[in-house]
PDB file of C-alpha atoms in Angstrom:
ATOM      1  CA  GLU A1240       0.130 121.035 178.210  1.00  0.00           C
ATOM      2  CA  PRO A1241       2.697 121.550 181.080  1.00  0.00           C
ATOM      3  CA  GLU A1242       6.177 120.628 180.431  1.00  0.00           C
ATOM      4  CA  VAL A1243       9.092 119.758 182.277  1.00  0.00           C
ATOM      5  CA  THR A1244      11.728 122.129 181.226  1.00  0.00           C
ATOM      6  CA  GLN A1245      16.211 121.597 181.472  1.00  0.00           C
ATOM      7  CA  THR A1246      19.231 124.141 180.374  1.00  0.00           C
ATOM      8  CA  PRO A1247      21.352 123.837 178.817  1.00  0.00           C
ATOM      9  CA  SER A1248      20.381 121.332 176.095  1.00  0.00           C
ATOM     10  CA  HIS A1249      24.045 120.824 175.342  1.00  0.00           C
ATOM     11  CA  GLN A1250      26.606 121.146 178.082  1.00  0.00           C
ATOM     12  CA  VAL A1251      30.499 120.291 176.720  1.00  0.00           C
ATOM     13  CA  THR A1252      33.090 120.124 180.101  1.00  0.00           C
ATOM     14  CA  GLN A1253      36.442 119.106 180.372  1.00  0.00           C
ATOM     15  CA  MET A1254      37.439 115.863 182.828  1.00  0.00           C
ATOM     16  CA  GLY A1255      37.309 116.679 186.465  1.00  0.00           C
ATOM     17  CA  GLN A1256      35.188 119.867 186.163  1.00  0.00           C
ATOM     18  CA  GLU A1257      32.450 120.401 187.424  1.00  0.00           C
ATOM     19  CA  VAL A1258      28.805 120.848 186.236  1.00  0.00           C
ATOM     20  CA  ILE A1259      25.546 121.602 187.202  1.00  0.00           C
ATOM     21  CA  LEU A1260      22.360 120.222 185.088  1.00  0.00           C
ATOM     22  CA  ARG A1261      19.559 122.209 185.616  1.00  0.00           C
ATOM     23  CA  CYS A1262      15.810 120.936 185.298  1.00  0.00           C
ATOM     24  CA  VAL A1263      12.408 122.707 186.480  1.00  0.00           C
ATOM     25  CA  PRO A1264       9.586 120.363 186.919  1.00  0.00           C
ATOM     26  CA  ILE A1265       6.124 120.336 186.585  1.00  0.00           C
ATOM     27  CA  SER A1266       5.003 123.077 189.295  1.00  0.00           C
ATOM     28  CA  ASN A1267       1.800 120.755 190.911  1.00  0.00           C
ATOM     29  CA  HIS A1268       4.804 117.583 191.020  1.00  0.00           C
ATOM     30  CA  LEU A1269       6.157 116.308 194.196  1.00  0.00           C
ATOM     31  CA  TYR A1270       8.072 113.786 192.801  1.00  0.00           C
ATOM     32  CA  PHE A1271      11.330 114.326 190.762  1.00  0.00           C
ATOM     33  CA  TYR A1272      14.236 112.279 189.058  1.00  0.00           C
ATOM     34  CA  TRP A1273      17.466 112.001 186.830  1.00  0.00           C
ATOM     35  CA  TYR A1274      17.938 109.271 184.630  1.00  0.00           C
ATOM     36  CA  ARG A1275      20.896 108.670 182.044  1.00  0.00           C
ATOM     37  CA  GLN A1276      20.905 108.256 178.676  1.00  0.00           C
ATOM     38  CA  ILE A1277      24.885 106.907 177.407  1.00  0.00           C
ATOM     39  CA  LEU A1278      24.611 106.809 173.640  1.00  0.00           C
ATOM     40  CA  GLY A1279      23.219 103.496 172.153  1.00  0.00           C
ATOM     41  CA  GLN A1280      22.698 101.634 175.354  1.00  0.00           C
ATOM     42  CA  LYS A1281      19.165 102.304 177.656  1.00  0.00           C
ATOM     43  CA  VAL A1282      18.026 104.465 179.801  1.00  0.00           C
ATOM     44  CA  GLU A1283      19.031 103.869 182.901  1.00  0.00           C
ATOM     45  CA  PHE A1284      17.739 104.925 186.601  1.00  0.00           C
ATOM     46  CA  LEU A1285      20.057 107.528 188.661  1.00  0.00           C
ATOM     47  CA  VAL A1286      18.382 108.964 191.361  1.00  0.00           C
ATOM     48  CA  SER A1287      14.336 110.321 192.823  1.00  0.00           C
ATOM     49  CA  PHE A1288      13.922 113.193 195.091  1.00  0.00           C
ATOM     50  CA  TYR A1289      10.784 113.852 197.500  1.00  0.00           C
ATOM     51  CA  ASN A1290      10.351 115.903 200.392  1.00  0.00           C
ATOM     52  CA  ASN A1291      13.749 117.602 199.771  1.00  0.00           C
ATOM     53  CA  GLU A1292      16.038 114.207 200.199  1.00  0.00           C
ATOM     54  CA  ILE A1293      16.798 111.010 197.907  1.00  0.00           C
ATOM     55  CA  SER A1294      14.532 108.816 198.356  1.00  0.00           C
ATOM     56  CA  GLU A1295      16.111 106.063 196.120  1.00  0.00           C
ATOM     57  CA  LYS A1296      19.418 105.981 194.406  1.00  0.00           C
ATOM     58  CA  SER A1297      21.398 103.545 191.919  1.00  0.00           C
ATOM     59  CA  GLU A1298      24.639 102.509 192.082  1.00  0.00           C
ATOM     60  CA  ILE A1299      25.270 104.843 189.138  1.00  0.00           C
ATOM     61  CA  PHE A1300      24.896 107.290 191.508  1.00  0.00           C
ATOM     62  CA  ASP A1301      28.067 107.549 193.894  1.00  0.00           C
ATOM     63  CA  ASP A1302      29.614 110.336 195.749  1.00  0.00           C
ATOM     64  CA  GLN A1303      30.659 112.212 193.030  1.00  0.00           C
ATOM     65  CA  PHE A1304      26.816 112.982 192.350  1.00  0.00           C
ATOM     66  CA  SER A1305      24.443 115.447 194.542  1.00  0.00           C
ATOM     67  CA  VAL A1306      21.112 116.761 194.172  1.00  0.00           C
ATOM     68  CA  GLU A1307      19.178 119.685 195.219  1.00  0.00           C
ATOM     69  CA  ARG A1308      15.975 121.562 194.670  1.00  0.00           C
ATOM     70  CA  PRO A1309      17.530 124.930 195.431  1.00  0.00           C
ATOM     71  CA  ASP A1310      14.483 126.794 195.413  1.00  0.00           C
ATOM     72  CA  GLY A1311      10.253 125.875 194.656  1.00  0.00           C
ATOM     73  CA  SER A1312      11.086 125.569 190.851  1.00  0.00           C
ATOM     74  CA  ASN A1313      14.248 124.503 190.290  1.00  0.00           C
ATOM     75  CA  PHE A1314      15.550 120.732 190.708  1.00  0.00           C
ATOM     76  CA  THR A1315      19.462 119.752 190.058  1.00  0.00           C
ATOM     77  CA  LEU A1316      22.302 117.401 189.472  1.00  0.00           C
ATOM     78  CA  LYS A1317      25.547 118.000 190.303  1.00  0.00           C
ATOM     79  CA  ILE A1318      28.515 116.032 188.817  1.00  0.00           C
ATOM     80  CA  ARG A1319      31.797 116.972 191.035  1.00  0.00           C
ATOM     81  CA  SER A1320      34.667 116.111 189.173  1.00  0.00           C
ATOM     82  CA  THR A1321      33.460 114.963 185.567  1.00  0.00           C
ATOM     83  CA  LYS A1322      34.706 111.659 184.183  1.00  0.00           C
ATOM     84  CA  LEU A1323      34.611 110.878 180.569  1.00  0.00           C
ATOM     85  CA  GLU A1324      32.123 108.109 180.837  1.00  0.00           C
ATOM     86  CA  ASP A1325      30.060 110.522 182.134  1.00  0.00           C
ATOM     87  CA  SER A1326      29.679 111.617 178.521  1.00  0.00           C
ATOM     88  CA  ALA A1327      25.722 110.781 178.086  1.00  0.00           C
ATOM     89  CA  MET A1328      21.977 112.017 177.875  1.00  0.00           C
ATOM     90  CA  TYR A1329      20.759 113.339 181.552  1.00  0.00           C
ATOM     91  CA  PHE A1330      16.670 113.558 181.477  1.00  0.00           C
ATOM     92  CA  CYS A1331      14.740 115.385 184.488  1.00  0.00           C
ATOM     93  CA  ALA A1332      11.635 113.521 185.023  1.00  0.00           C
ATOM     94  CA  SER A1333       8.756 114.339 187.791  1.00  0.00           C
ATOM     95  CA  SER A1334       5.554 112.578 188.856  1.00  0.00           C
ATOM     96  CA  GLU A1335       2.330 114.276 190.632  1.00  0.00           C
ATOM     97  CA  SER A1336       3.212 111.154 193.283  1.00  0.00           C
ATOM     98  CA  PRO A1337       4.930 107.551 192.892  1.00  0.00           C
ATOM     99  CA  ARG A1338       2.574 105.895 195.035  1.00  0.00           C
ATOM    100  CA  VAL A1339      -0.635 107.204 192.369  1.00  0.00           C
ATOM    101  CA  LEU A1340      -0.737 105.504 188.937  1.00  0.00           C
ATOM    102  CA  GLN A1341       0.819 108.269 187.035  1.00  0.00           C
ATOM    103  CA  PRO A1342       3.367 108.572 184.837  1.00  0.00           C
ATOM    104  CA  GLN A1343       6.532 110.273 184.859  1.00  0.00           C
ATOM    105  CA  HIS A1344       7.399 113.046 182.609  1.00  0.00           C
ATOM    106  CA  PHE A1345      10.848 113.849 180.895  1.00  0.00           C
ATOM    107  CA  GLY A1346      11.915 116.687 179.558  1.00  0.00           C
ATOM    108  CA  ASP A1347      13.957 117.221 176.177  1.00  0.00           C
ATOM    109  CA  GLY A1348      17.380 116.229 178.383  1.00  0.00           C
ATOM    110  CA  THR A1349      20.878 117.574 178.362  1.00  0.00           C
ATOM    111  CA  ARG A1350      23.049 116.146 176.363  1.00  0.00           C
ATOM    112  CA  LEU A1351      26.958 116.548 178.214  1.00  0.00           C
ATOM    113  CA  SER A1352      30.343 115.652 176.171  1.00  0.00           C
ATOM    114  CA  ILE A1353      33.572 115.372 178.693  1.00  0.00           C
ATOM    115  CA  LEU A1354      36.936 115.875 177.293  1.00  0.00           C
TER     116      LEU A1354
ATOM    117  CA  ASP B 136      20.193  92.030 185.800  1.00  0.00           C
ATOM    118  CA  GLN B 137      17.863  93.121 183.032  1.00  0.00           C
ATOM    119  CA  GLN B 138      14.855  93.721 184.737  1.00  0.00           C
ATOM    120  CA  VAL B 139      12.735  95.099 181.469  1.00  0.00           C
ATOM    121  CA  LYS B 140      13.624  93.561 178.023  1.00  0.00           C
ATOM    122  CA  GLN B 141      12.456  94.335 174.730  1.00  0.00           C
ATOM    123  CA  ASN B 142      14.261  91.714 172.478  1.00  0.00           C
ATOM    124  CA  SER B 143      13.461  93.424 169.193  1.00  0.00           C
ATOM    125  CA  PRO B 144      15.697  96.153 168.396  1.00  0.00           C
ATOM    126  CA  SER B 145      13.813  97.393 165.498  1.00  0.00           C
ATOM    127  CA  LEU B 146      10.717  96.884 163.553  1.00  0.00           C
ATOM    128  CA  SER B 147       9.392  98.329 160.104  1.00  0.00           C
ATOM    129  CA  VAL B 148       5.170  97.821 159.119  1.00  0.00           C
ATOM    130  CA  GLN B 149       4.013  99.831 156.212  1.00  0.00           C
ATOM    131  CA  GLU B 150       1.386 102.285 157.071  1.00  0.00           C
ATOM    132  CA  GLY B 151      -1.863 101.228 157.798  1.00  0.00           C
ATOM    133  CA  ARG B 152      -1.176  98.312 159.181  1.00  0.00           C
ATOM    134  CA  ILE B 153      -0.616  96.905 162.427  1.00  0.00           C
ATOM    135  CA  SER B 154       2.203  97.946 164.461  1.00  0.00           C
ATOM    136  CA  ILE B 155       3.019  95.368 167.805  1.00  0.00           C
ATOM    137  CA  LEU B 156       5.749  95.636 169.934  1.00  0.00           C
ATOM    138  CA  ASN B 157       7.289  93.353 173.028  1.00  0.00           C
ATOM    139  CA  CYS B 158       8.280  93.392 176.256  1.00  0.00           C
ATOM    140  CA  ASP B 159       8.961  91.143 178.925  1.00  0.00           C
ATOM    141  CA  TYR B 160       9.968  91.384 182.226  1.00  0.00           C
ATOM    142  CA  THR B 161      11.551  89.609 185.278  1.00  0.00           C
ATOM    143  CA  ASN B 162      10.112  91.499 188.033  1.00  0.00           C
ATOM    144  CA  SER B 163       7.555  90.035 190.210  1.00  0.00           C
ATOM    145  CA  MET B 164       7.168  92.908 191.781  1.00  0.00           C
ATOM    146  CA  PHE B 165       6.463  95.233 188.683  1.00  0.00           C
ATOM    147  CA  ASP B 166       2.894  96.433 189.215  1.00  0.00           C
ATOM    148  CA  TYR B 167       2.453  99.068 186.327  1.00  0.00           C
ATOM    149  CA  PHE B 168       3.978  98.935 183.163  1.00  0.00           C
ATOM    150  CA  LEU B 169       4.331 101.903 180.614  1.00  0.00           C
ATOM    151  CA  TRP B 170       5.031 102.497 177.268  1.00  0.00           C
ATOM    152  CA  TYR B 171       7.186 105.993 176.340  1.00  0.00           C
ATOM    153  CA  LYS B 172       7.944 107.093 172.650  1.00  0.00           C
ATOM    154  CA  LYS B 173      11.112 108.980 171.615  1.00  0.00           C
ATOM    155  CA  TYR B 174      12.325 110.933 169.025  1.00  0.00           C
ATOM    156  CA  PRO B 175      15.767 111.718 168.391  1.00  0.00           C
ATOM    157  CA  ALA B 176      16.963 114.964 170.287  1.00  0.00           C
ATOM    158  CA  GLU B 177      13.817 115.289 172.564  1.00  0.00           C
ATOM    159  CA  GLY B 178      12.971 113.311 176.353  1.00  0.00           C
ATOM    160  CA  PRO B 179      11.064 110.185 176.284  1.00  0.00           C
ATOM    161  CA  THR B 180       7.236 110.907 175.983  1.00  0.00           C
ATOM    162  CA  PHE B 181       4.753 109.181 177.597  1.00  0.00           C
ATOM    163  CA  LEU B 182       2.177 107.011 175.898  1.00  0.00           C
ATOM    164  CA  ILE B 183       0.280 104.824 177.833  1.00  0.00           C
ATOM    165  CA  SER B 184       0.317 102.222 180.634  1.00  0.00           C
ATOM    166  CA  ILE B 185      -1.631  99.569 182.229  1.00  0.00           C
ATOM    167  CA  SER B 186      -1.773  98.278 186.058  1.00  0.00           C
ATOM    168  CA  SER B 187      -1.428  94.715 186.978  1.00  0.00           C
ATOM    169  CA  ILE B 188      -5.149  93.927 187.603  1.00  0.00           C
ATOM    170  CA  LYS B 189      -6.577  94.790 184.227  1.00  0.00           C
ATOM    171  CA  ASP B 190      -4.927  92.974 181.116  1.00  0.00           C
ATOM    172  CA  LYS B 191      -5.502  95.298 178.390  1.00  0.00           C
ATOM    173  CA  ASN B 192      -5.697  99.625 177.942  1.00  0.00           C
ATOM    174  CA  GLU B 193      -7.053 101.204 174.963  1.00  0.00           C
ATOM    175  CA  ASP B 194      -6.194 104.598 173.692  1.00  0.00           C
ATOM    176  CA  GLY B 195      -7.442 105.356 170.406  1.00  0.00           C
ATOM    177  CA  ARG B 196      -5.089 103.886 168.337  1.00  0.00           C
ATOM    178  CA  PHE B 197      -2.896 102.726 170.933  1.00  0.00           C
ATOM    179  CA  THR B 198      -4.071  99.150 172.931  1.00  0.00           C
ATOM    180  CA  VAL B 199      -1.689  97.748 175.711  1.00  0.00           C
ATOM    181  CA  PHE B 200      -2.031  93.821 176.921  1.00  0.00           C
ATOM    182  CA  LEU B 201      -0.763  92.053 180.027  1.00  0.00           C
ATOM    183  CA  ASN B 202      -0.051  88.768 180.517  1.00  0.00           C
ATOM    184  CA  LYS B 203       1.140  88.433 183.711  1.00  0.00           C
ATOM    185  CA  SER B 204       1.362  84.961 184.032  1.00  0.00           C
ATOM    186  CA  ALA B 205       3.832  85.033 181.477  1.00  0.00           C
ATOM    187  CA  LYS B 206       5.205  88.452 182.234  1.00  0.00           C
ATOM    188  CA  HIS B 207       4.976  89.666 178.870  1.00  0.00           C
ATOM    189  CA  LEU B 208       3.454  92.793 177.541  1.00  0.00           C
ATOM    190  CA  SER B 209       2.989  94.239 174.015  1.00  0.00           C
ATOM    191  CA  LEU B 210       1.915  97.520 172.650  1.00  0.00           C
ATOM    192  CA  HIS B 211      -0.326  97.483 169.370  1.00  0.00           C
ATOM    193  CA  ILE B 212      -0.564 100.731 167.359  1.00  0.00           C
ATOM    194  CA  VAL B 213      -3.685  99.654 164.745  1.00  0.00           C
ATOM    195  CA  PRO B 214      -3.469 101.797 162.233  1.00  0.00           C
ATOM    196  CA  SER B 215       0.082 102.800 161.825  1.00  0.00           C
ATOM    197  CA  GLN B 216       0.723 106.268 160.630  1.00  0.00           C
ATOM    198  CA  PRO B 217       4.460 107.461 159.305  1.00  0.00           C
ATOM    199  CA  GLY B 218       4.358 109.869 162.358  1.00  0.00           C
ATOM    200  CA  ASP B 219       4.594 106.965 164.241  1.00  0.00           C
ATOM    201  CA  SER B 220       8.328 106.216 163.230  1.00  0.00           C
ATOM    202  CA  ALA B 221      10.146 106.525 166.767  1.00  0.00           C
ATOM    203  CA  VAL B 222      12.037 104.932 169.549  1.00  0.00           C
ATOM    204  CA  TYR B 223       9.584 102.894 172.331  1.00  0.00           C
ATOM    205  CA  PHE B 224      10.243 101.800 175.649  1.00  0.00           C
ATOM    206  CA  CYS B 225       8.682  99.792 177.444  1.00  0.00           C
ATOM    207  CA  ALA B 226       9.040 100.559 181.400  1.00  0.00           C
ATOM    208  CA  ALA B 227       8.098  98.899 184.356  1.00  0.00           C
ATOM    209  CA  LYS B 228       7.834  99.956 187.783  1.00  0.00           C
ATOM    210  CA  ASN B 229       6.452  98.962 191.763  1.00  0.00           C
ATOM    211  CA  THR B 230       3.774 101.738 192.916  1.00  0.00           C
ATOM    212  CA  ASN B 231       5.864 101.567 196.213  1.00  0.00           C
ATOM    213  CA  ALA B 232       8.891 103.042 194.345  1.00  0.00           C
ATOM    214  CA  GLY B 233       9.000 105.794 192.484  1.00  0.00           C
ATOM    215  CA  LYS B 234      11.480 104.709 189.761  1.00  0.00           C
ATOM    216  CA  SER B 235      10.648 103.080 186.562  1.00  0.00           C
ATOM    217  CA  THR B 236      13.256 100.851 184.827  1.00  0.00           C
ATOM    218  CA  PHE B 237      13.156 100.745 181.540  1.00  0.00           C
ATOM    219  CA  GLY B 238      13.526  98.363 177.973  1.00  0.00           C
ATOM    220  CA  ASP B 239      16.667  99.027 175.662  1.00  0.00           C
ATOM    221  CA  GLY B 240      13.816 100.310 173.382  1.00  0.00           C
ATOM    222  CA  THR B 241      12.685  99.246 169.455  1.00  0.00           C
ATOM    223  CA  THR B 242      12.914 101.637 166.875  1.00  0.00           C
ATOM    224  CA  LEU B 243       9.942 101.409 164.983  1.00  0.00           C
ATOM    225  CA  THR B 244       9.411 102.529 161.162  1.00  0.00           C
ATOM    226  CA  VAL B 245       6.006 102.891 159.461  1.00  0.00           C
ATOM    227  CA  LYS B 246       7.095 103.190 155.977  1.00  0.00           C
ATOM    228  CA  PRO B 247       4.437 105.038 153.192  1.00  0.00           C
TER     229      PRO B 247
END
């Protein structure tokens, strides 16, 4: 069964450094998402991306965050200047279409630790 | 503003019995509801969903019930198995928007 893959599984970064989290969505999916889960808290929506542009973003997704689809297969989340509170599990997800009753399929996440 | 709530952080049941996980929502614009299962160190895995035009959807041992007037849904697992032990997230979305809004999760433990 096709799956969403995320790399790396664990990223340790010094505060203030830039970090890029990578995702390969399912190949025929058109809609991509990033969510995060701070330890012990709920899964929170960050951003959705369709047709090479952001469709929707949450208040968490401020100017420090950006997303990109640099080629036909990868989908990346960049945090420009990391803060301690950015430490979390970051999940990438994809779906065939947001306007059809289709679930989002999630990767196994990248654990981001900011020191 | 917590639009999706799972009021029970944990649930423990005996193997073979029914597990009932509950979820409440406040946003009447939600029209599609999903349950995800999550094991440690893995991402959420889609389990079952229901559209707001239905009140029940069944898939094997898993059944989701939706009560729109009460803005309440529940997931029934019958019979429960030890391998069902995981965190279960309720999620809701509006089909005109892509994002899902998640509840806090309920940790289910099925004892042999």
